[in-house]
PDB file of C-alpha atoms in Angstrom:
ATOM      1  CA  MET A   1      63.088  26.582  48.994  1.00 47.00           C
ATOM      2  CA  ASN A   2      60.936  27.643  46.033  1.00 47.00           C
ATOM      3  CA  THR A   3      57.451  28.792  47.109  1.00 44.00           C
ATOM      4  CA  LEU A   4      55.692  26.413  44.711  1.00 45.00           C
ATOM      5  CA  VAL A   5      57.804  23.511  45.957  1.00 43.00           C
ATOM      6  CA  LYS A   6      56.952  24.431  49.556  1.00 42.00           C
ATOM      7  CA  LEU A   7      53.241  24.553  48.759  1.00 47.00           C
ATOM      8  CA  PHE A   8      53.382  21.233  46.900  1.00 43.00           C
ATOM      9  CA  THR A   9      55.334  19.582  49.726  1.00 46.00           C
ATOM     10  CA  ALA A  10      52.980  20.911  52.404  1.00 47.00           C
ATOM     11  CA  THR A  11      49.959  19.799  50.391  1.00 46.00           C
ATOM     12  CA  ALA A  12      51.390  16.308  49.951  1.00 44.00           C
ATOM     13  CA  LEU A  13      52.182  16.006  53.658  1.00 46.00           C
ATOM     14  CA  ALA A  14      48.726  17.299  54.538  1.00 44.00           C
ATOM     15  CA  GLY A  15      47.216  14.608  52.359  1.00 46.00           C
ATOM     16  CA  LEU A  16      49.212  11.945  54.181  1.00 44.00           C
ATOM     17  CA  PHE A  17      48.564  13.097  57.740  1.00 45.00           C
ATOM     18  CA  SER A  18      45.016  14.450  57.401  1.00 43.00           C
ATOM     19  CA  ALA A  19      43.440  11.190  56.292  1.00 45.00           C
ATOM     20  CA  GLN A  20      42.832  10.034  59.866  1.00 61.00           C
ATOM     21  CA  ALA A  21      39.451  11.094  61.233  1.00 70.00           C
ATOM     22  CA  PHE A  22      39.101  11.860  64.940  1.00 72.00           C
ATOM     23  CA  ALA A  23      35.993  11.224  67.051  1.00 81.00           C
ATOM     24  CA  ALA A  24      36.140  14.841  68.244  1.00 92.00           C
ATOM     25  CA  PRO A  25      38.536  17.788  68.050  1.00 96.00           C
ATOM     26  CA  ILE A  26      41.868  17.267  69.803  1.00 96.00           C
ATOM     27  CA  ASP A  27      42.385  20.902  70.744  1.00 96.00           C
ATOM     28  CA  VAL A  28      40.019  23.251  72.574  1.00 97.00           C
ATOM     29  CA  LEU A  29      37.534  24.851  70.173  1.00 97.00           C
ATOM     30  CA  TYR A  30      36.087  28.285  70.931  1.00 98.00           C
ATOM     31  CA  VAL A  31      32.678  29.115  69.417  1.00 97.00           C
ATOM     32  CA  THR A  32      30.970  32.527  69.547  1.00 96.00           C
ATOM     33  CA  ASN A  33      27.272  33.357  69.579  1.00 96.00           C
ATOM     34  CA  GLY A  34      26.977  37.133  69.527  1.00 94.00           C
ATOM     35  CA  ASP A  35      23.175  37.070  69.505  1.00 94.00           C
ATOM     36  CA  SER A  36      23.269  35.422  72.937  1.00 95.00           C
ATOM     37  CA  SER A  37      26.456  37.238  74.052  1.00 96.00           C
ATOM     38  CA  ARG A  38      28.310  34.020  74.755  1.00 95.00           C
ATOM     39  CA  LEU A  39      31.657  32.326  74.148  1.00 97.00           C
ATOM     40  CA  ALA A  40      31.529  28.521  74.361  1.00 96.00           C
ATOM     41  CA  THR A  41      34.586  26.409  75.203  1.00 96.00           C
ATOM     42  CA  VAL A  42      34.409  22.998  73.511  1.00 96.00           C
ATOM     43  CA  GLN A  43      36.588  20.111  74.680  1.00 95.00           C
ATOM     44  CA  GLY A  44      36.115  16.864  72.820  1.00 94.00           C
ATOM     45  CA  ASN A  45      32.385  16.641  72.176  1.00 94.00           C
ATOM     46  CA  THR A  46      31.179  18.658  75.168  1.00 95.00           C
ATOM     47  CA  VAL A  47      30.772  22.352  75.955  1.00 96.00           C
ATOM     48  CA  THR A  48      32.735  22.723  79.186  1.00 94.00           C
ATOM     49  CA  ASP A  49      32.319  26.445  79.800  1.00 94.00           C
ATOM     50  CA  ILE A  50      30.231  29.385  78.597  1.00 95.00           C
ATOM     51  CA  SER A  51      31.413  32.961  79.150  1.00 95.00           C
ATOM     52  CA  THR A  52      29.330  36.116  78.853  1.00 96.00           C
ATOM     53  CA  THR A  53      30.594  38.491  76.157  1.00 96.00           C
ATOM     54  CA  PHE A  54      28.691  41.392  74.517  1.00 94.00           C
ATOM     55  CA  GLY A  55      25.950  41.762  71.943  1.00 93.00           C
ATOM     56  CA  GLY A  56      27.224  41.122  68.423  1.00 94.00           C
ATOM     57  CA  ALA A  57      30.508  39.519  69.573  1.00 95.00           C
ATOM     58  CA  TYR A  58      31.253  37.145  66.714  1.00 95.00           C
ATOM     59  CA  PRO A  59      34.627  37.529  64.936  1.00 96.00           C
ATOM     60  CA  ILE A  60      37.109  35.589  67.052  1.00 96.00           C
ATOM     61  CA  ALA A  61      40.910  35.521  67.102  1.00 97.00           C
ATOM     62  CA  ALA A  62      42.341  32.830  69.409  1.00 97.00           C
ATOM     63  CA  ARG A  63      46.046  32.806  70.316  1.00 96.00           C
ATOM     64  CA  THR A  64      48.222  31.309  73.031  1.00 94.00           C
ATOM     65  CA  ASP A  65      48.081  34.643  74.901  1.00 93.00           C
ATOM     66  CA  GLY A  66      44.289  34.927  74.828  1.00 96.00           C
ATOM     67  CA  ILE A  67      41.193  35.558  72.737  1.00 97.00           C
ATOM     68  CA  TRP A  68      40.121  38.772  71.032  1.00 97.00           C
ATOM     69  CA  LEU A  69      36.463  39.222  70.059  1.00 97.00           C
ATOM     70  CA  SER A  70      35.267  41.885  67.646  1.00 95.00           C
ATOM     71  CA  ARG A  71      31.689  42.821  66.772  1.00 92.00           C
ATOM     72  CA  TYR A  72      29.241  42.163  63.980  1.00 93.00           C
ATOM     73  CA  TRP A  73      26.902  44.926  65.136  1.00 90.00           C
ATOM     74  CA  GLY A  74      26.713  47.444  67.969  1.00 86.00           C
ATOM     75  CA  SER A  75      29.185  49.979  69.336  1.00 88.00           C
ATOM     76  CA  THR A  76      31.219  47.901  71.801  1.00 90.00           C
ATOM     77  CA  ALA A  77      34.988  48.004  71.288  1.00 93.00           C
ATOM     78  CA  PRO A  78      36.787  44.651  70.715  1.00 95.00           C
ATOM     79  CA  GLN A  79      37.427  42.783  73.961  1.00 96.00           C
ATOM     80  CA  GLN A  80      40.116  40.379  75.150  1.00 97.00           C
ATOM     81  CA  PHE A  81      39.501  37.216  77.189  1.00 97.00           C
ATOM     82  CA  ASP A  82      41.938  34.667  78.551  1.00 96.00           C
ATOM     83  CA  LEU A  83      41.790  31.058  77.380  1.00 95.00           C
ATOM     84  CA  ASN A  84      39.413  30.245  80.254  1.00 93.00           C
ATOM     85  CA  GLY A  85      36.914  32.828  79.037  1.00 93.00           C
ATOM     86  CA  ASN A  86      37.644  35.503  81.650  1.00 95.00           C
ATOM     87  CA  TYR A  87      37.421  39.148  80.540  1.00 96.00           C
ATOM     88  CA  VAL A  88      40.835  40.852  80.395  1.00 96.00           C
ATOM     89  CA  GLY A  89      40.271  44.253  78.792  1.00 96.00           C
ATOM     90  CA  SER A  90      39.133  46.226  75.744  1.00 95.00           C
ATOM     91  CA  ALA A  91      40.834  47.715  72.705  1.00 93.00           C
ATOM     92  CA  ALA A  92      41.794  51.382  72.942  1.00 86.00           C
ATOM     93  CA  SER A  93      39.798  52.245  69.826  1.00 83.00           C
ATOM     94  CA  ASN A  94      36.511  51.128  68.319  1.00 80.00           C
ATOM     95  CA  PRO A  95      36.930  50.436  64.575  1.00 78.00           C
ATOM     96  CA  ASN A  96      34.007  50.838  62.215  1.00 73.00           C
ATOM     97  CA  SER A  97      32.019  47.640  61.834  1.00 75.00           C
ATOM     98  CA  ILE A  98      32.392  45.907  58.467  1.00 84.00           C
ATOM     99  CA  PHE A  99      29.740  43.293  59.283  1.00 90.00           C
ATOM    100  CA  ALA A 100      32.034  40.313  59.779  1.00 92.00           C
ATOM    101  CA  VAL A 101      31.176  37.200  61.787  1.00 93.00           C
ATOM    102  CA  ASP A 102      33.861  34.493  61.682  1.00 96.00           C
ATOM    103  CA  GLY A 103      37.559  35.287  62.194  1.00 96.00           C
ATOM    104  CA  ALA A 104      41.038  33.858  61.604  1.00 97.00           C
ATOM    105  CA  VAL A 105      44.577  34.288  62.988  1.00 97.00           C
ATOM    106  CA  ASN A 106      48.040  34.381  61.430  1.00 95.00           C
ATOM    107  CA  GLY A 107      50.626  35.389  64.030  1.00 90.00           C
ATOM    108  CA  ASP A 108      49.688  38.922  65.103  1.00 92.00           C
ATOM    109  CA  ILE A 109      47.356  39.396  62.120  1.00 97.00           C
ATOM    110  CA  ASN A 110      43.597  38.755  62.169  1.00 97.00           C
ATOM    111  CA  TYR A 111      41.420  38.104  59.122  1.00 98.00           C
ATOM    112  CA  ALA A 112      37.670  38.402  58.592  1.00 96.00           C
ATOM    113  CA  LEU A 113      35.084  38.467  55.811  1.00 94.00           C
ATOM    114  CA  GLY A 114      33.541  41.909  55.515  1.00 92.00           C
ATOM    115  CA  ASN A 115      29.915  42.121  54.384  1.00 91.00           C
ATOM    116  CA  ALA A 116      29.185  38.531  55.442  1.00 92.00           C
ATOM    117  CA  PHE A 117      26.026  36.642  54.419  1.00 94.00           C
ATOM    118  CA  ASN A 118      26.279  37.956  50.841  1.00 94.00           C
ATOM    119  CA  SER A 119      27.517  36.690  47.465  1.00 95.00           C
ATOM    120  CA  ASN A 120      30.387  39.195  47.406  1.00 95.00           C
ATOM    121  CA  ALA A 121      32.688  39.813  50.353  1.00 95.00           C
ATOM    122  CA  THR A 122      36.016  41.469  51.049  1.00 96.00           C
ATOM    123  CA  ILE A 123      38.813  39.881  53.061  1.00 97.00           C
ATOM    124  CA  TYR A 124      40.226  42.288  55.632  1.00 96.00           C
ATOM    125  CA  SER A 125      43.344  42.042  57.775  1.00 96.00           C
ATOM    126  CA  TYR A 126      43.510  43.609  61.261  1.00 96.00           C
ATOM    127  CA  ASN A 127      45.804  44.126  64.185  1.00 95.00           C
ATOM    128  CA  LYS A 128      45.545  41.424  66.853  1.00 95.00           C
ATOM    129  CA  ASP A 129      42.991  43.526  68.798  1.00 95.00           C
ATOM    130  CA  TRP A 130      40.759  43.855  65.706  1.00 95.00           C
ATOM    131  CA  THR A 131      41.766  47.464  65.059  1.00 93.00           C
ATOM    132  CA  ASN A 132      43.069  48.931  61.774  1.00 92.00           C
ATOM    133  CA  PRO A 133      40.982  46.999  59.195  1.00 93.00           C
ATOM    134  CA  THR A 134      42.783  46.862  55.830  1.00 95.00           C
ATOM    135  CA  SER A 135      41.178  45.589  52.617  1.00 96.00           C
ATOM    136  CA  MET A 136      43.036  42.680  50.973  1.00 97.00           C
ATOM    137  CA  PHE A 137      40.964  41.139  48.166  1.00 98.00           C
ATOM    138  CA  SER A 138      37.391  40.227  47.206  1.00 97.00           C
ATOM    139  CA  VAL A 139      35.752  36.798  47.010  1.00 97.00           C
ATOM    140  CA  THR A 140      32.466  35.530  45.606  1.00 96.00           C
ATOM    141  CA  GLY A 141      30.163  32.706  46.664  1.00 96.00           C
ATOM    142  CA  SER A 142      26.710  31.990  48.000  1.00 94.00           C
ATOM    143  CA  ASP A 143      26.135  33.443  51.493  1.00 94.00           C
ATOM    144  CA  LEU A 144      29.795  33.806  52.504  1.00 96.00           C
ATOM    145  CA  VAL A 145      30.457  33.423  56.245  1.00 95.00           C
ATOM    146  CA  GLY A 146      33.332  31.180  57.415  1.00 97.00           C
ATOM    147  CA  ILE A 147      37.069  31.891  57.390  1.00 98.00           C
ATOM    148  CA  THR A 148      40.163  30.303  58.957  1.00 98.00           C
ATOM    149  CA  PHE A 149      43.929  30.339  58.433  1.00 98.00           C
ATOM    150  CA  ASP A 150      45.922  27.168  57.645  1.00 97.00           C
ATOM    151  CA  SER A 151      49.252  27.606  59.428  1.00 95.00           C
ATOM    152  CA  VAL A 152      50.850  24.708  57.500  1.00 95.00           C
ATOM    153  CA  LEU A 153      50.004  25.867  53.984  1.00 96.00           C
ATOM    154  CA  GLY A 154      49.920  29.569  54.864  1.00 97.00           C
ATOM    155  CA  THR A 155      46.565  29.998  53.130  1.00 98.00           C
ATOM    156  CA  LEU A 156      43.018  31.061  53.985  1.00 98.00           C
ATOM    157  CA  PHE A 157      40.009  28.730  53.832  1.00 98.00           C
ATOM    158  CA  ILE A 158      36.651  30.448  53.273  1.00 98.00           C
ATOM    159  CA  SER A 159      33.176  28.888  53.314  1.00 97.00           C
ATOM    160  CA  ASP A 160      29.728  29.669  51.974  1.00 97.00           C
ATOM    161  CA  MET A 161      26.493  27.660  52.022  1.00 95.00           C
ATOM    162  CA  ASN A 162      27.818  25.026  49.622  1.00 97.00           C
ATOM    163  CA  ASN A 163      31.597  25.074  49.338  1.00 98.00           C
ATOM    164  CA  ILE A 164      34.907  25.596  51.102  1.00 98.00           C
ATOM    165  CA  TYR A 165      37.463  27.617  49.121  1.00 98.00           C
ATOM    166  CA  GLN A 166      41.225  27.876  49.587  1.00 98.00           C
ATOM    167  CA  TYR A 167      42.880  31.221  48.794  1.00 98.00           C
ATOM    168  CA  SER A 168      46.445  32.462  48.882  1.00 98.00           C
ATOM    169  CA  LEU A 169      47.049  35.620  50.903  1.00 98.00           C
ATOM    170  CA  THR A 170      47.292  37.509  47.611  1.00 97.00           C
ATOM    171  CA  GLY A 171      43.784  36.454  46.558  1.00 98.00           C
ATOM    172  CA  THR A 172      44.469  33.528  44.205  1.00 98.00           C
ATOM    173  CA  LEU A 173      41.856  30.762  44.351  1.00 98.00           C
ATOM    174  CA  LEU A 174      43.861  27.569  44.900  1.00 98.00           C
ATOM    175  CA  SER A 175      41.146  24.931  45.366  1.00 98.00           C
ATOM    176  CA  GLN A 176      37.554  24.324  46.412  1.00 98.00           C
ATOM    177  CA  PHE A 177      35.329  21.454  47.504  1.00 98.00           C
ATOM    178  CA  ALA A 178      31.715  20.956  48.556  1.00 98.00           C
ATOM    179  CA  HIS A 179      30.766  20.545  52.220  1.00 97.00           C
ATOM    180  CA  ARG A 180      27.758  18.697  53.642  1.00 94.00           C
ATOM    181  CA  SER A 181      26.012  21.417  55.571  1.00 91.00           C
ATOM    182  CA  SER A 182      24.519  24.848  54.977  1.00 90.00           C
ATOM    183  CA  ARG A 183      25.613  28.007  56.807  1.00 92.00           C
ATOM    184  CA  GLY A 184      28.299  27.786  59.454  1.00 95.00           C
ATOM    185  CA  SER A 185      31.754  28.829  60.638  1.00 96.00           C
ATOM    186  CA  LEU A 186      35.156  27.340  59.909  1.00 97.00           C
ATOM    187  CA  ALA A 187      38.158  26.473  62.112  1.00 98.00           C
ATOM    188  CA  TYR A 188      41.574  24.979  61.295  1.00 98.00           C
ATOM    189  CA  GLU A 189      43.000  22.587  63.915  1.00 97.00           C
ATOM    190  CA  GLN A 190      46.796  22.442  63.982  1.00 94.00           C
ATOM    191  CA  SER A 191      47.063  19.161  65.930  1.00 94.00           C
ATOM    192  CA  SER A 192      45.122  17.145  63.345  1.00 96.00           C
ATOM    193  CA  ASP A 193      45.887  19.403  60.346  1.00 97.00           C
ATOM    194  CA  THR A 194      42.200  19.358  59.471  1.00 97.00           C
ATOM    195  CA  LEU A 195      39.263  21.722  59.053  1.00 98.00           C
ATOM    196  CA  TRP A 196      36.206  21.658  61.315  1.00 98.00           C
ATOM    197  CA  TYR A 197      32.951  23.092  59.952  1.00 98.00           C
ATOM    198  CA  VAL A 198      30.711  24.291  62.791  1.00 97.00           C
ATOM    199  CA  ARG A 199      27.139  24.144  61.571  1.00 96.00           C
ATOM    200  CA  ASN A 200      24.927  27.073  62.449  1.00 95.00           C
ATOM    201  CA  ASN A 201      21.799  26.410  64.516  1.00 92.00           C
ATOM    202  CA  SER A 202      23.053  22.900  65.226  1.00 93.00           C
ATOM    203  CA  ASN A 203      25.217  20.925  67.660  1.00 95.00           C
ATOM    204  CA  ILE A 204      26.983  19.040  64.871  1.00 96.00           C
ATOM    205  CA  ILE A 205      30.475  19.817  63.582  1.00 97.00           C
ATOM    206  CA  ASP A 206      32.026  18.214  60.484  1.00 97.00           C
ATOM    207  CA  GLN A 207      35.676  17.356  59.889  1.00 97.00           C
ATOM    208  CA  TYR A 208      37.426  17.682  56.507  1.00 98.00           C
ATOM    209  CA  SER A 209      40.964  17.228  55.319  1.00 98.00           C
ATOM    210  CA  THR A 210      42.498  20.351  53.796  1.00 97.00           C
ATOM    211  CA  ALA A 211      42.396  18.473  50.484  1.00 97.00           C
ATOM    212  CA  GLY A 212      38.595  18.220  50.747  1.00 97.00           C
ATOM    213  CA  ALA A 213      37.949  14.697  52.050  1.00 97.00           C
ATOM    214  CA  PHE A 214      34.981  14.373  54.432  1.00 97.00           C
ATOM    215  CA  LEU A 215      36.278  12.638  57.572  1.00 97.00           C
ATOM    216  CA  GLY A 216      33.171  12.485  59.748  1.00 96.00           C
ATOM    217  CA  SER A 217      30.801  14.380  62.030  1.00 96.00           C
ATOM    218  CA  THR A 218      30.684  14.933  65.782  1.00 95.00           C
ATOM    219  CA  THR A 219      27.761  15.895  68.007  1.00 96.00           C
ATOM    220  CA  VAL A 220      28.793  18.439  70.652  1.00 96.00           C
ATOM    221  CA  ASN A 221      26.602  18.408  73.745  1.00 91.00           C
ATOM    222  CA  GLY A 222      25.511  21.947  74.625  1.00 91.00           C
ATOM    223  CA  LEU A 223      26.407  23.567  71.305  1.00 91.00           C
ATOM    224  CA  SER A 224      23.573  25.105  69.320  1.00 83.00           C
ATOM    225  CA  SER A 225      22.014  28.283  67.907  1.00 86.00           C
ATOM    226  CA  ASN A 226      23.948  31.008  66.010  1.00 92.00           C
ATOM    227  CA  ASN A 227      27.458  29.557  65.869  1.00 93.00           C
ATOM    228  CA  TRP A 228      28.918  32.191  63.560  1.00 95.00           C
ATOM    229  CA  GLY A 229      32.451  32.350  64.941  1.00 96.00           C
ATOM    230  CA  ALA A 230      34.790  29.420  65.646  1.00 97.00           C
ATOM    231  CA  GLU A 231      38.549  29.046  66.118  1.00 98.00           C
ATOM    232  CA  PHE A 232      41.170  26.864  67.739  1.00 97.00           C
ATOM    233  CA  VAL A 233      44.162  28.535  69.371  1.00 96.00           C
ATOM    234  CA  THR A 234      46.630  29.291  66.597  1.00 84.00           C
ATOM    235  CA  ALA A 235      50.325  29.629  67.300  1.00 70.00           C
ATOM    236  CA  ALA A 236      52.458  31.971  65.203  1.00 58.00           C
ATOM    237  CA  PRO A 237      53.823  30.332  62.022  1.00 52.00           C
ATOM    238  CA  ALA A 238      57.283  28.823  62.381  1.00 51.00           C
ATOM    239  CA  GLN A 239      60.119  30.753  60.778  1.00 48.00           C
ATOM    240  CA  ASP A 240      61.725  29.241  57.676  1.00 46.00           C
ATOM    241  CA  VAL A 241      64.735  27.069  58.498  1.00 45.00           C
ATOM    242  CA  PRO A 242      67.718  27.522  56.142  1.00 48.00           C
ATOM    243  CA  GLU A 243      68.218  24.629  53.732  1.00 49.00           C
ATOM    244  CA  PRO A 244      71.302  22.388  54.169  1.00 49.00           C
ATOM    245  CA  THR A 245      72.915  23.924  51.068  1.00 46.00           C
ATOM    246  CA  SER A 246      72.466  27.420  52.464  1.00 48.00           C
ATOM    247  CA  LEU A 247      73.888  26.368  55.821  1.00 46.00           C
ATOM    248  CA  ALA A 248      76.880  24.760  54.102  1.00 49.00           C
ATOM    249  CA  LEU A 249      77.598  27.917  52.090  1.00 46.00           C
ATOM    250  CA  LEU A 250      77.319  30.004  55.251  1.00 47.00           C
ATOM    251  CA  GLY A 251      79.773  27.693  56.989  1.00 52.00           C
ATOM    252  CA  LEU A 252      82.227  27.941  54.100  1.00 46.00           C
ATOM    253  CA  GLY A 253      81.937  31.715  54.198  1.00 49.00           C
ATOM    254  CA  ILE A 254      82.703  31.865  57.906  1.00 48.00           C
ATOM    255  CA  ALA A 255      85.617  29.470  57.477  1.00 49.00           C
ATOM    256  CA  SER A 256      87.036  31.577  54.623  1.00 48.00           C
ATOM    257  CA  LEU A 257      86.853  34.711  56.745  1.00 45.00           C
ATOM    258  CA  GLY A 258      88.701  32.955  59.530  1.00 49.00           C
ATOM    259  CA  LEU A 259      91.409  31.739  57.136  1.00 44.00           C
ATOM    260  CA  ALA A 260      91.815  35.209  55.628  1.00 47.00           C
ATOM    261  CA  ARG A 261      92.261  36.720  59.099  1.00 46.00           C
ATOM    262  CA  ARG A 262      94.937  34.174  60.021  1.00 48.00           C
ATOM    263  CA  ARG A 263      96.883  34.904  56.821  1.00 49.00           C
ATOM    264  CA  LYS A 264      97.006  38.628  57.659  1.00 49.00           C
ATOM    265  CA  LYS A 265      98.723  37.928  60.998  1.00 50.00           C
TER     266      LYS A 265
END
């Protein structure tokens, strides 16, 4: 399927299925506060668990096999936790800090905004344990902080104080819309196909469709202070399924090979 057709189709479907607002997130939301060395587990509109992490632990990558936290400041190597917030282990190496806070996941690839809290930032990709930072492209805004990966569209959403921007993985700005808060972090929820904006120094999170519609706000009991990192567990993107025409041609090819072999006998 043509890439543009895929993007258009996914966008149209997102518009259809993202219009429904939910009273609270469906999936478990993980929020980091590196200043207080904590990882909060949010279920519905309540913080159900708080784990102790390390100073400066902000960039978060949440997967089905666990959570990896990197650092905004300090010398601690990235650490892994299970989905219940229990410490599992540390990365073998300690990459240089690029001053990132929020994080995003695409399969075994992590993303973060380097030089956060500024008007110019660089998107970096990493290994799943936050090692091997690789520069991708630069973005501009006003106090850039939030980032998340949309596993349906295969794009990155990035936020600053005023707007949420959608970028392709090659750095093309695809869309943007204004949000209702100031600084905060950003998380894409697969179950609802929506974006949740976690306000900093607040216990309020806002829900938006990926097309930019404001769907509502939720107060989360126990969530407050420097909420600079937020993510839902992100599964690896599904592999492309061959189109019916391609499958038919493949079937004809196999049948032809079988016929040719019978004729040789």
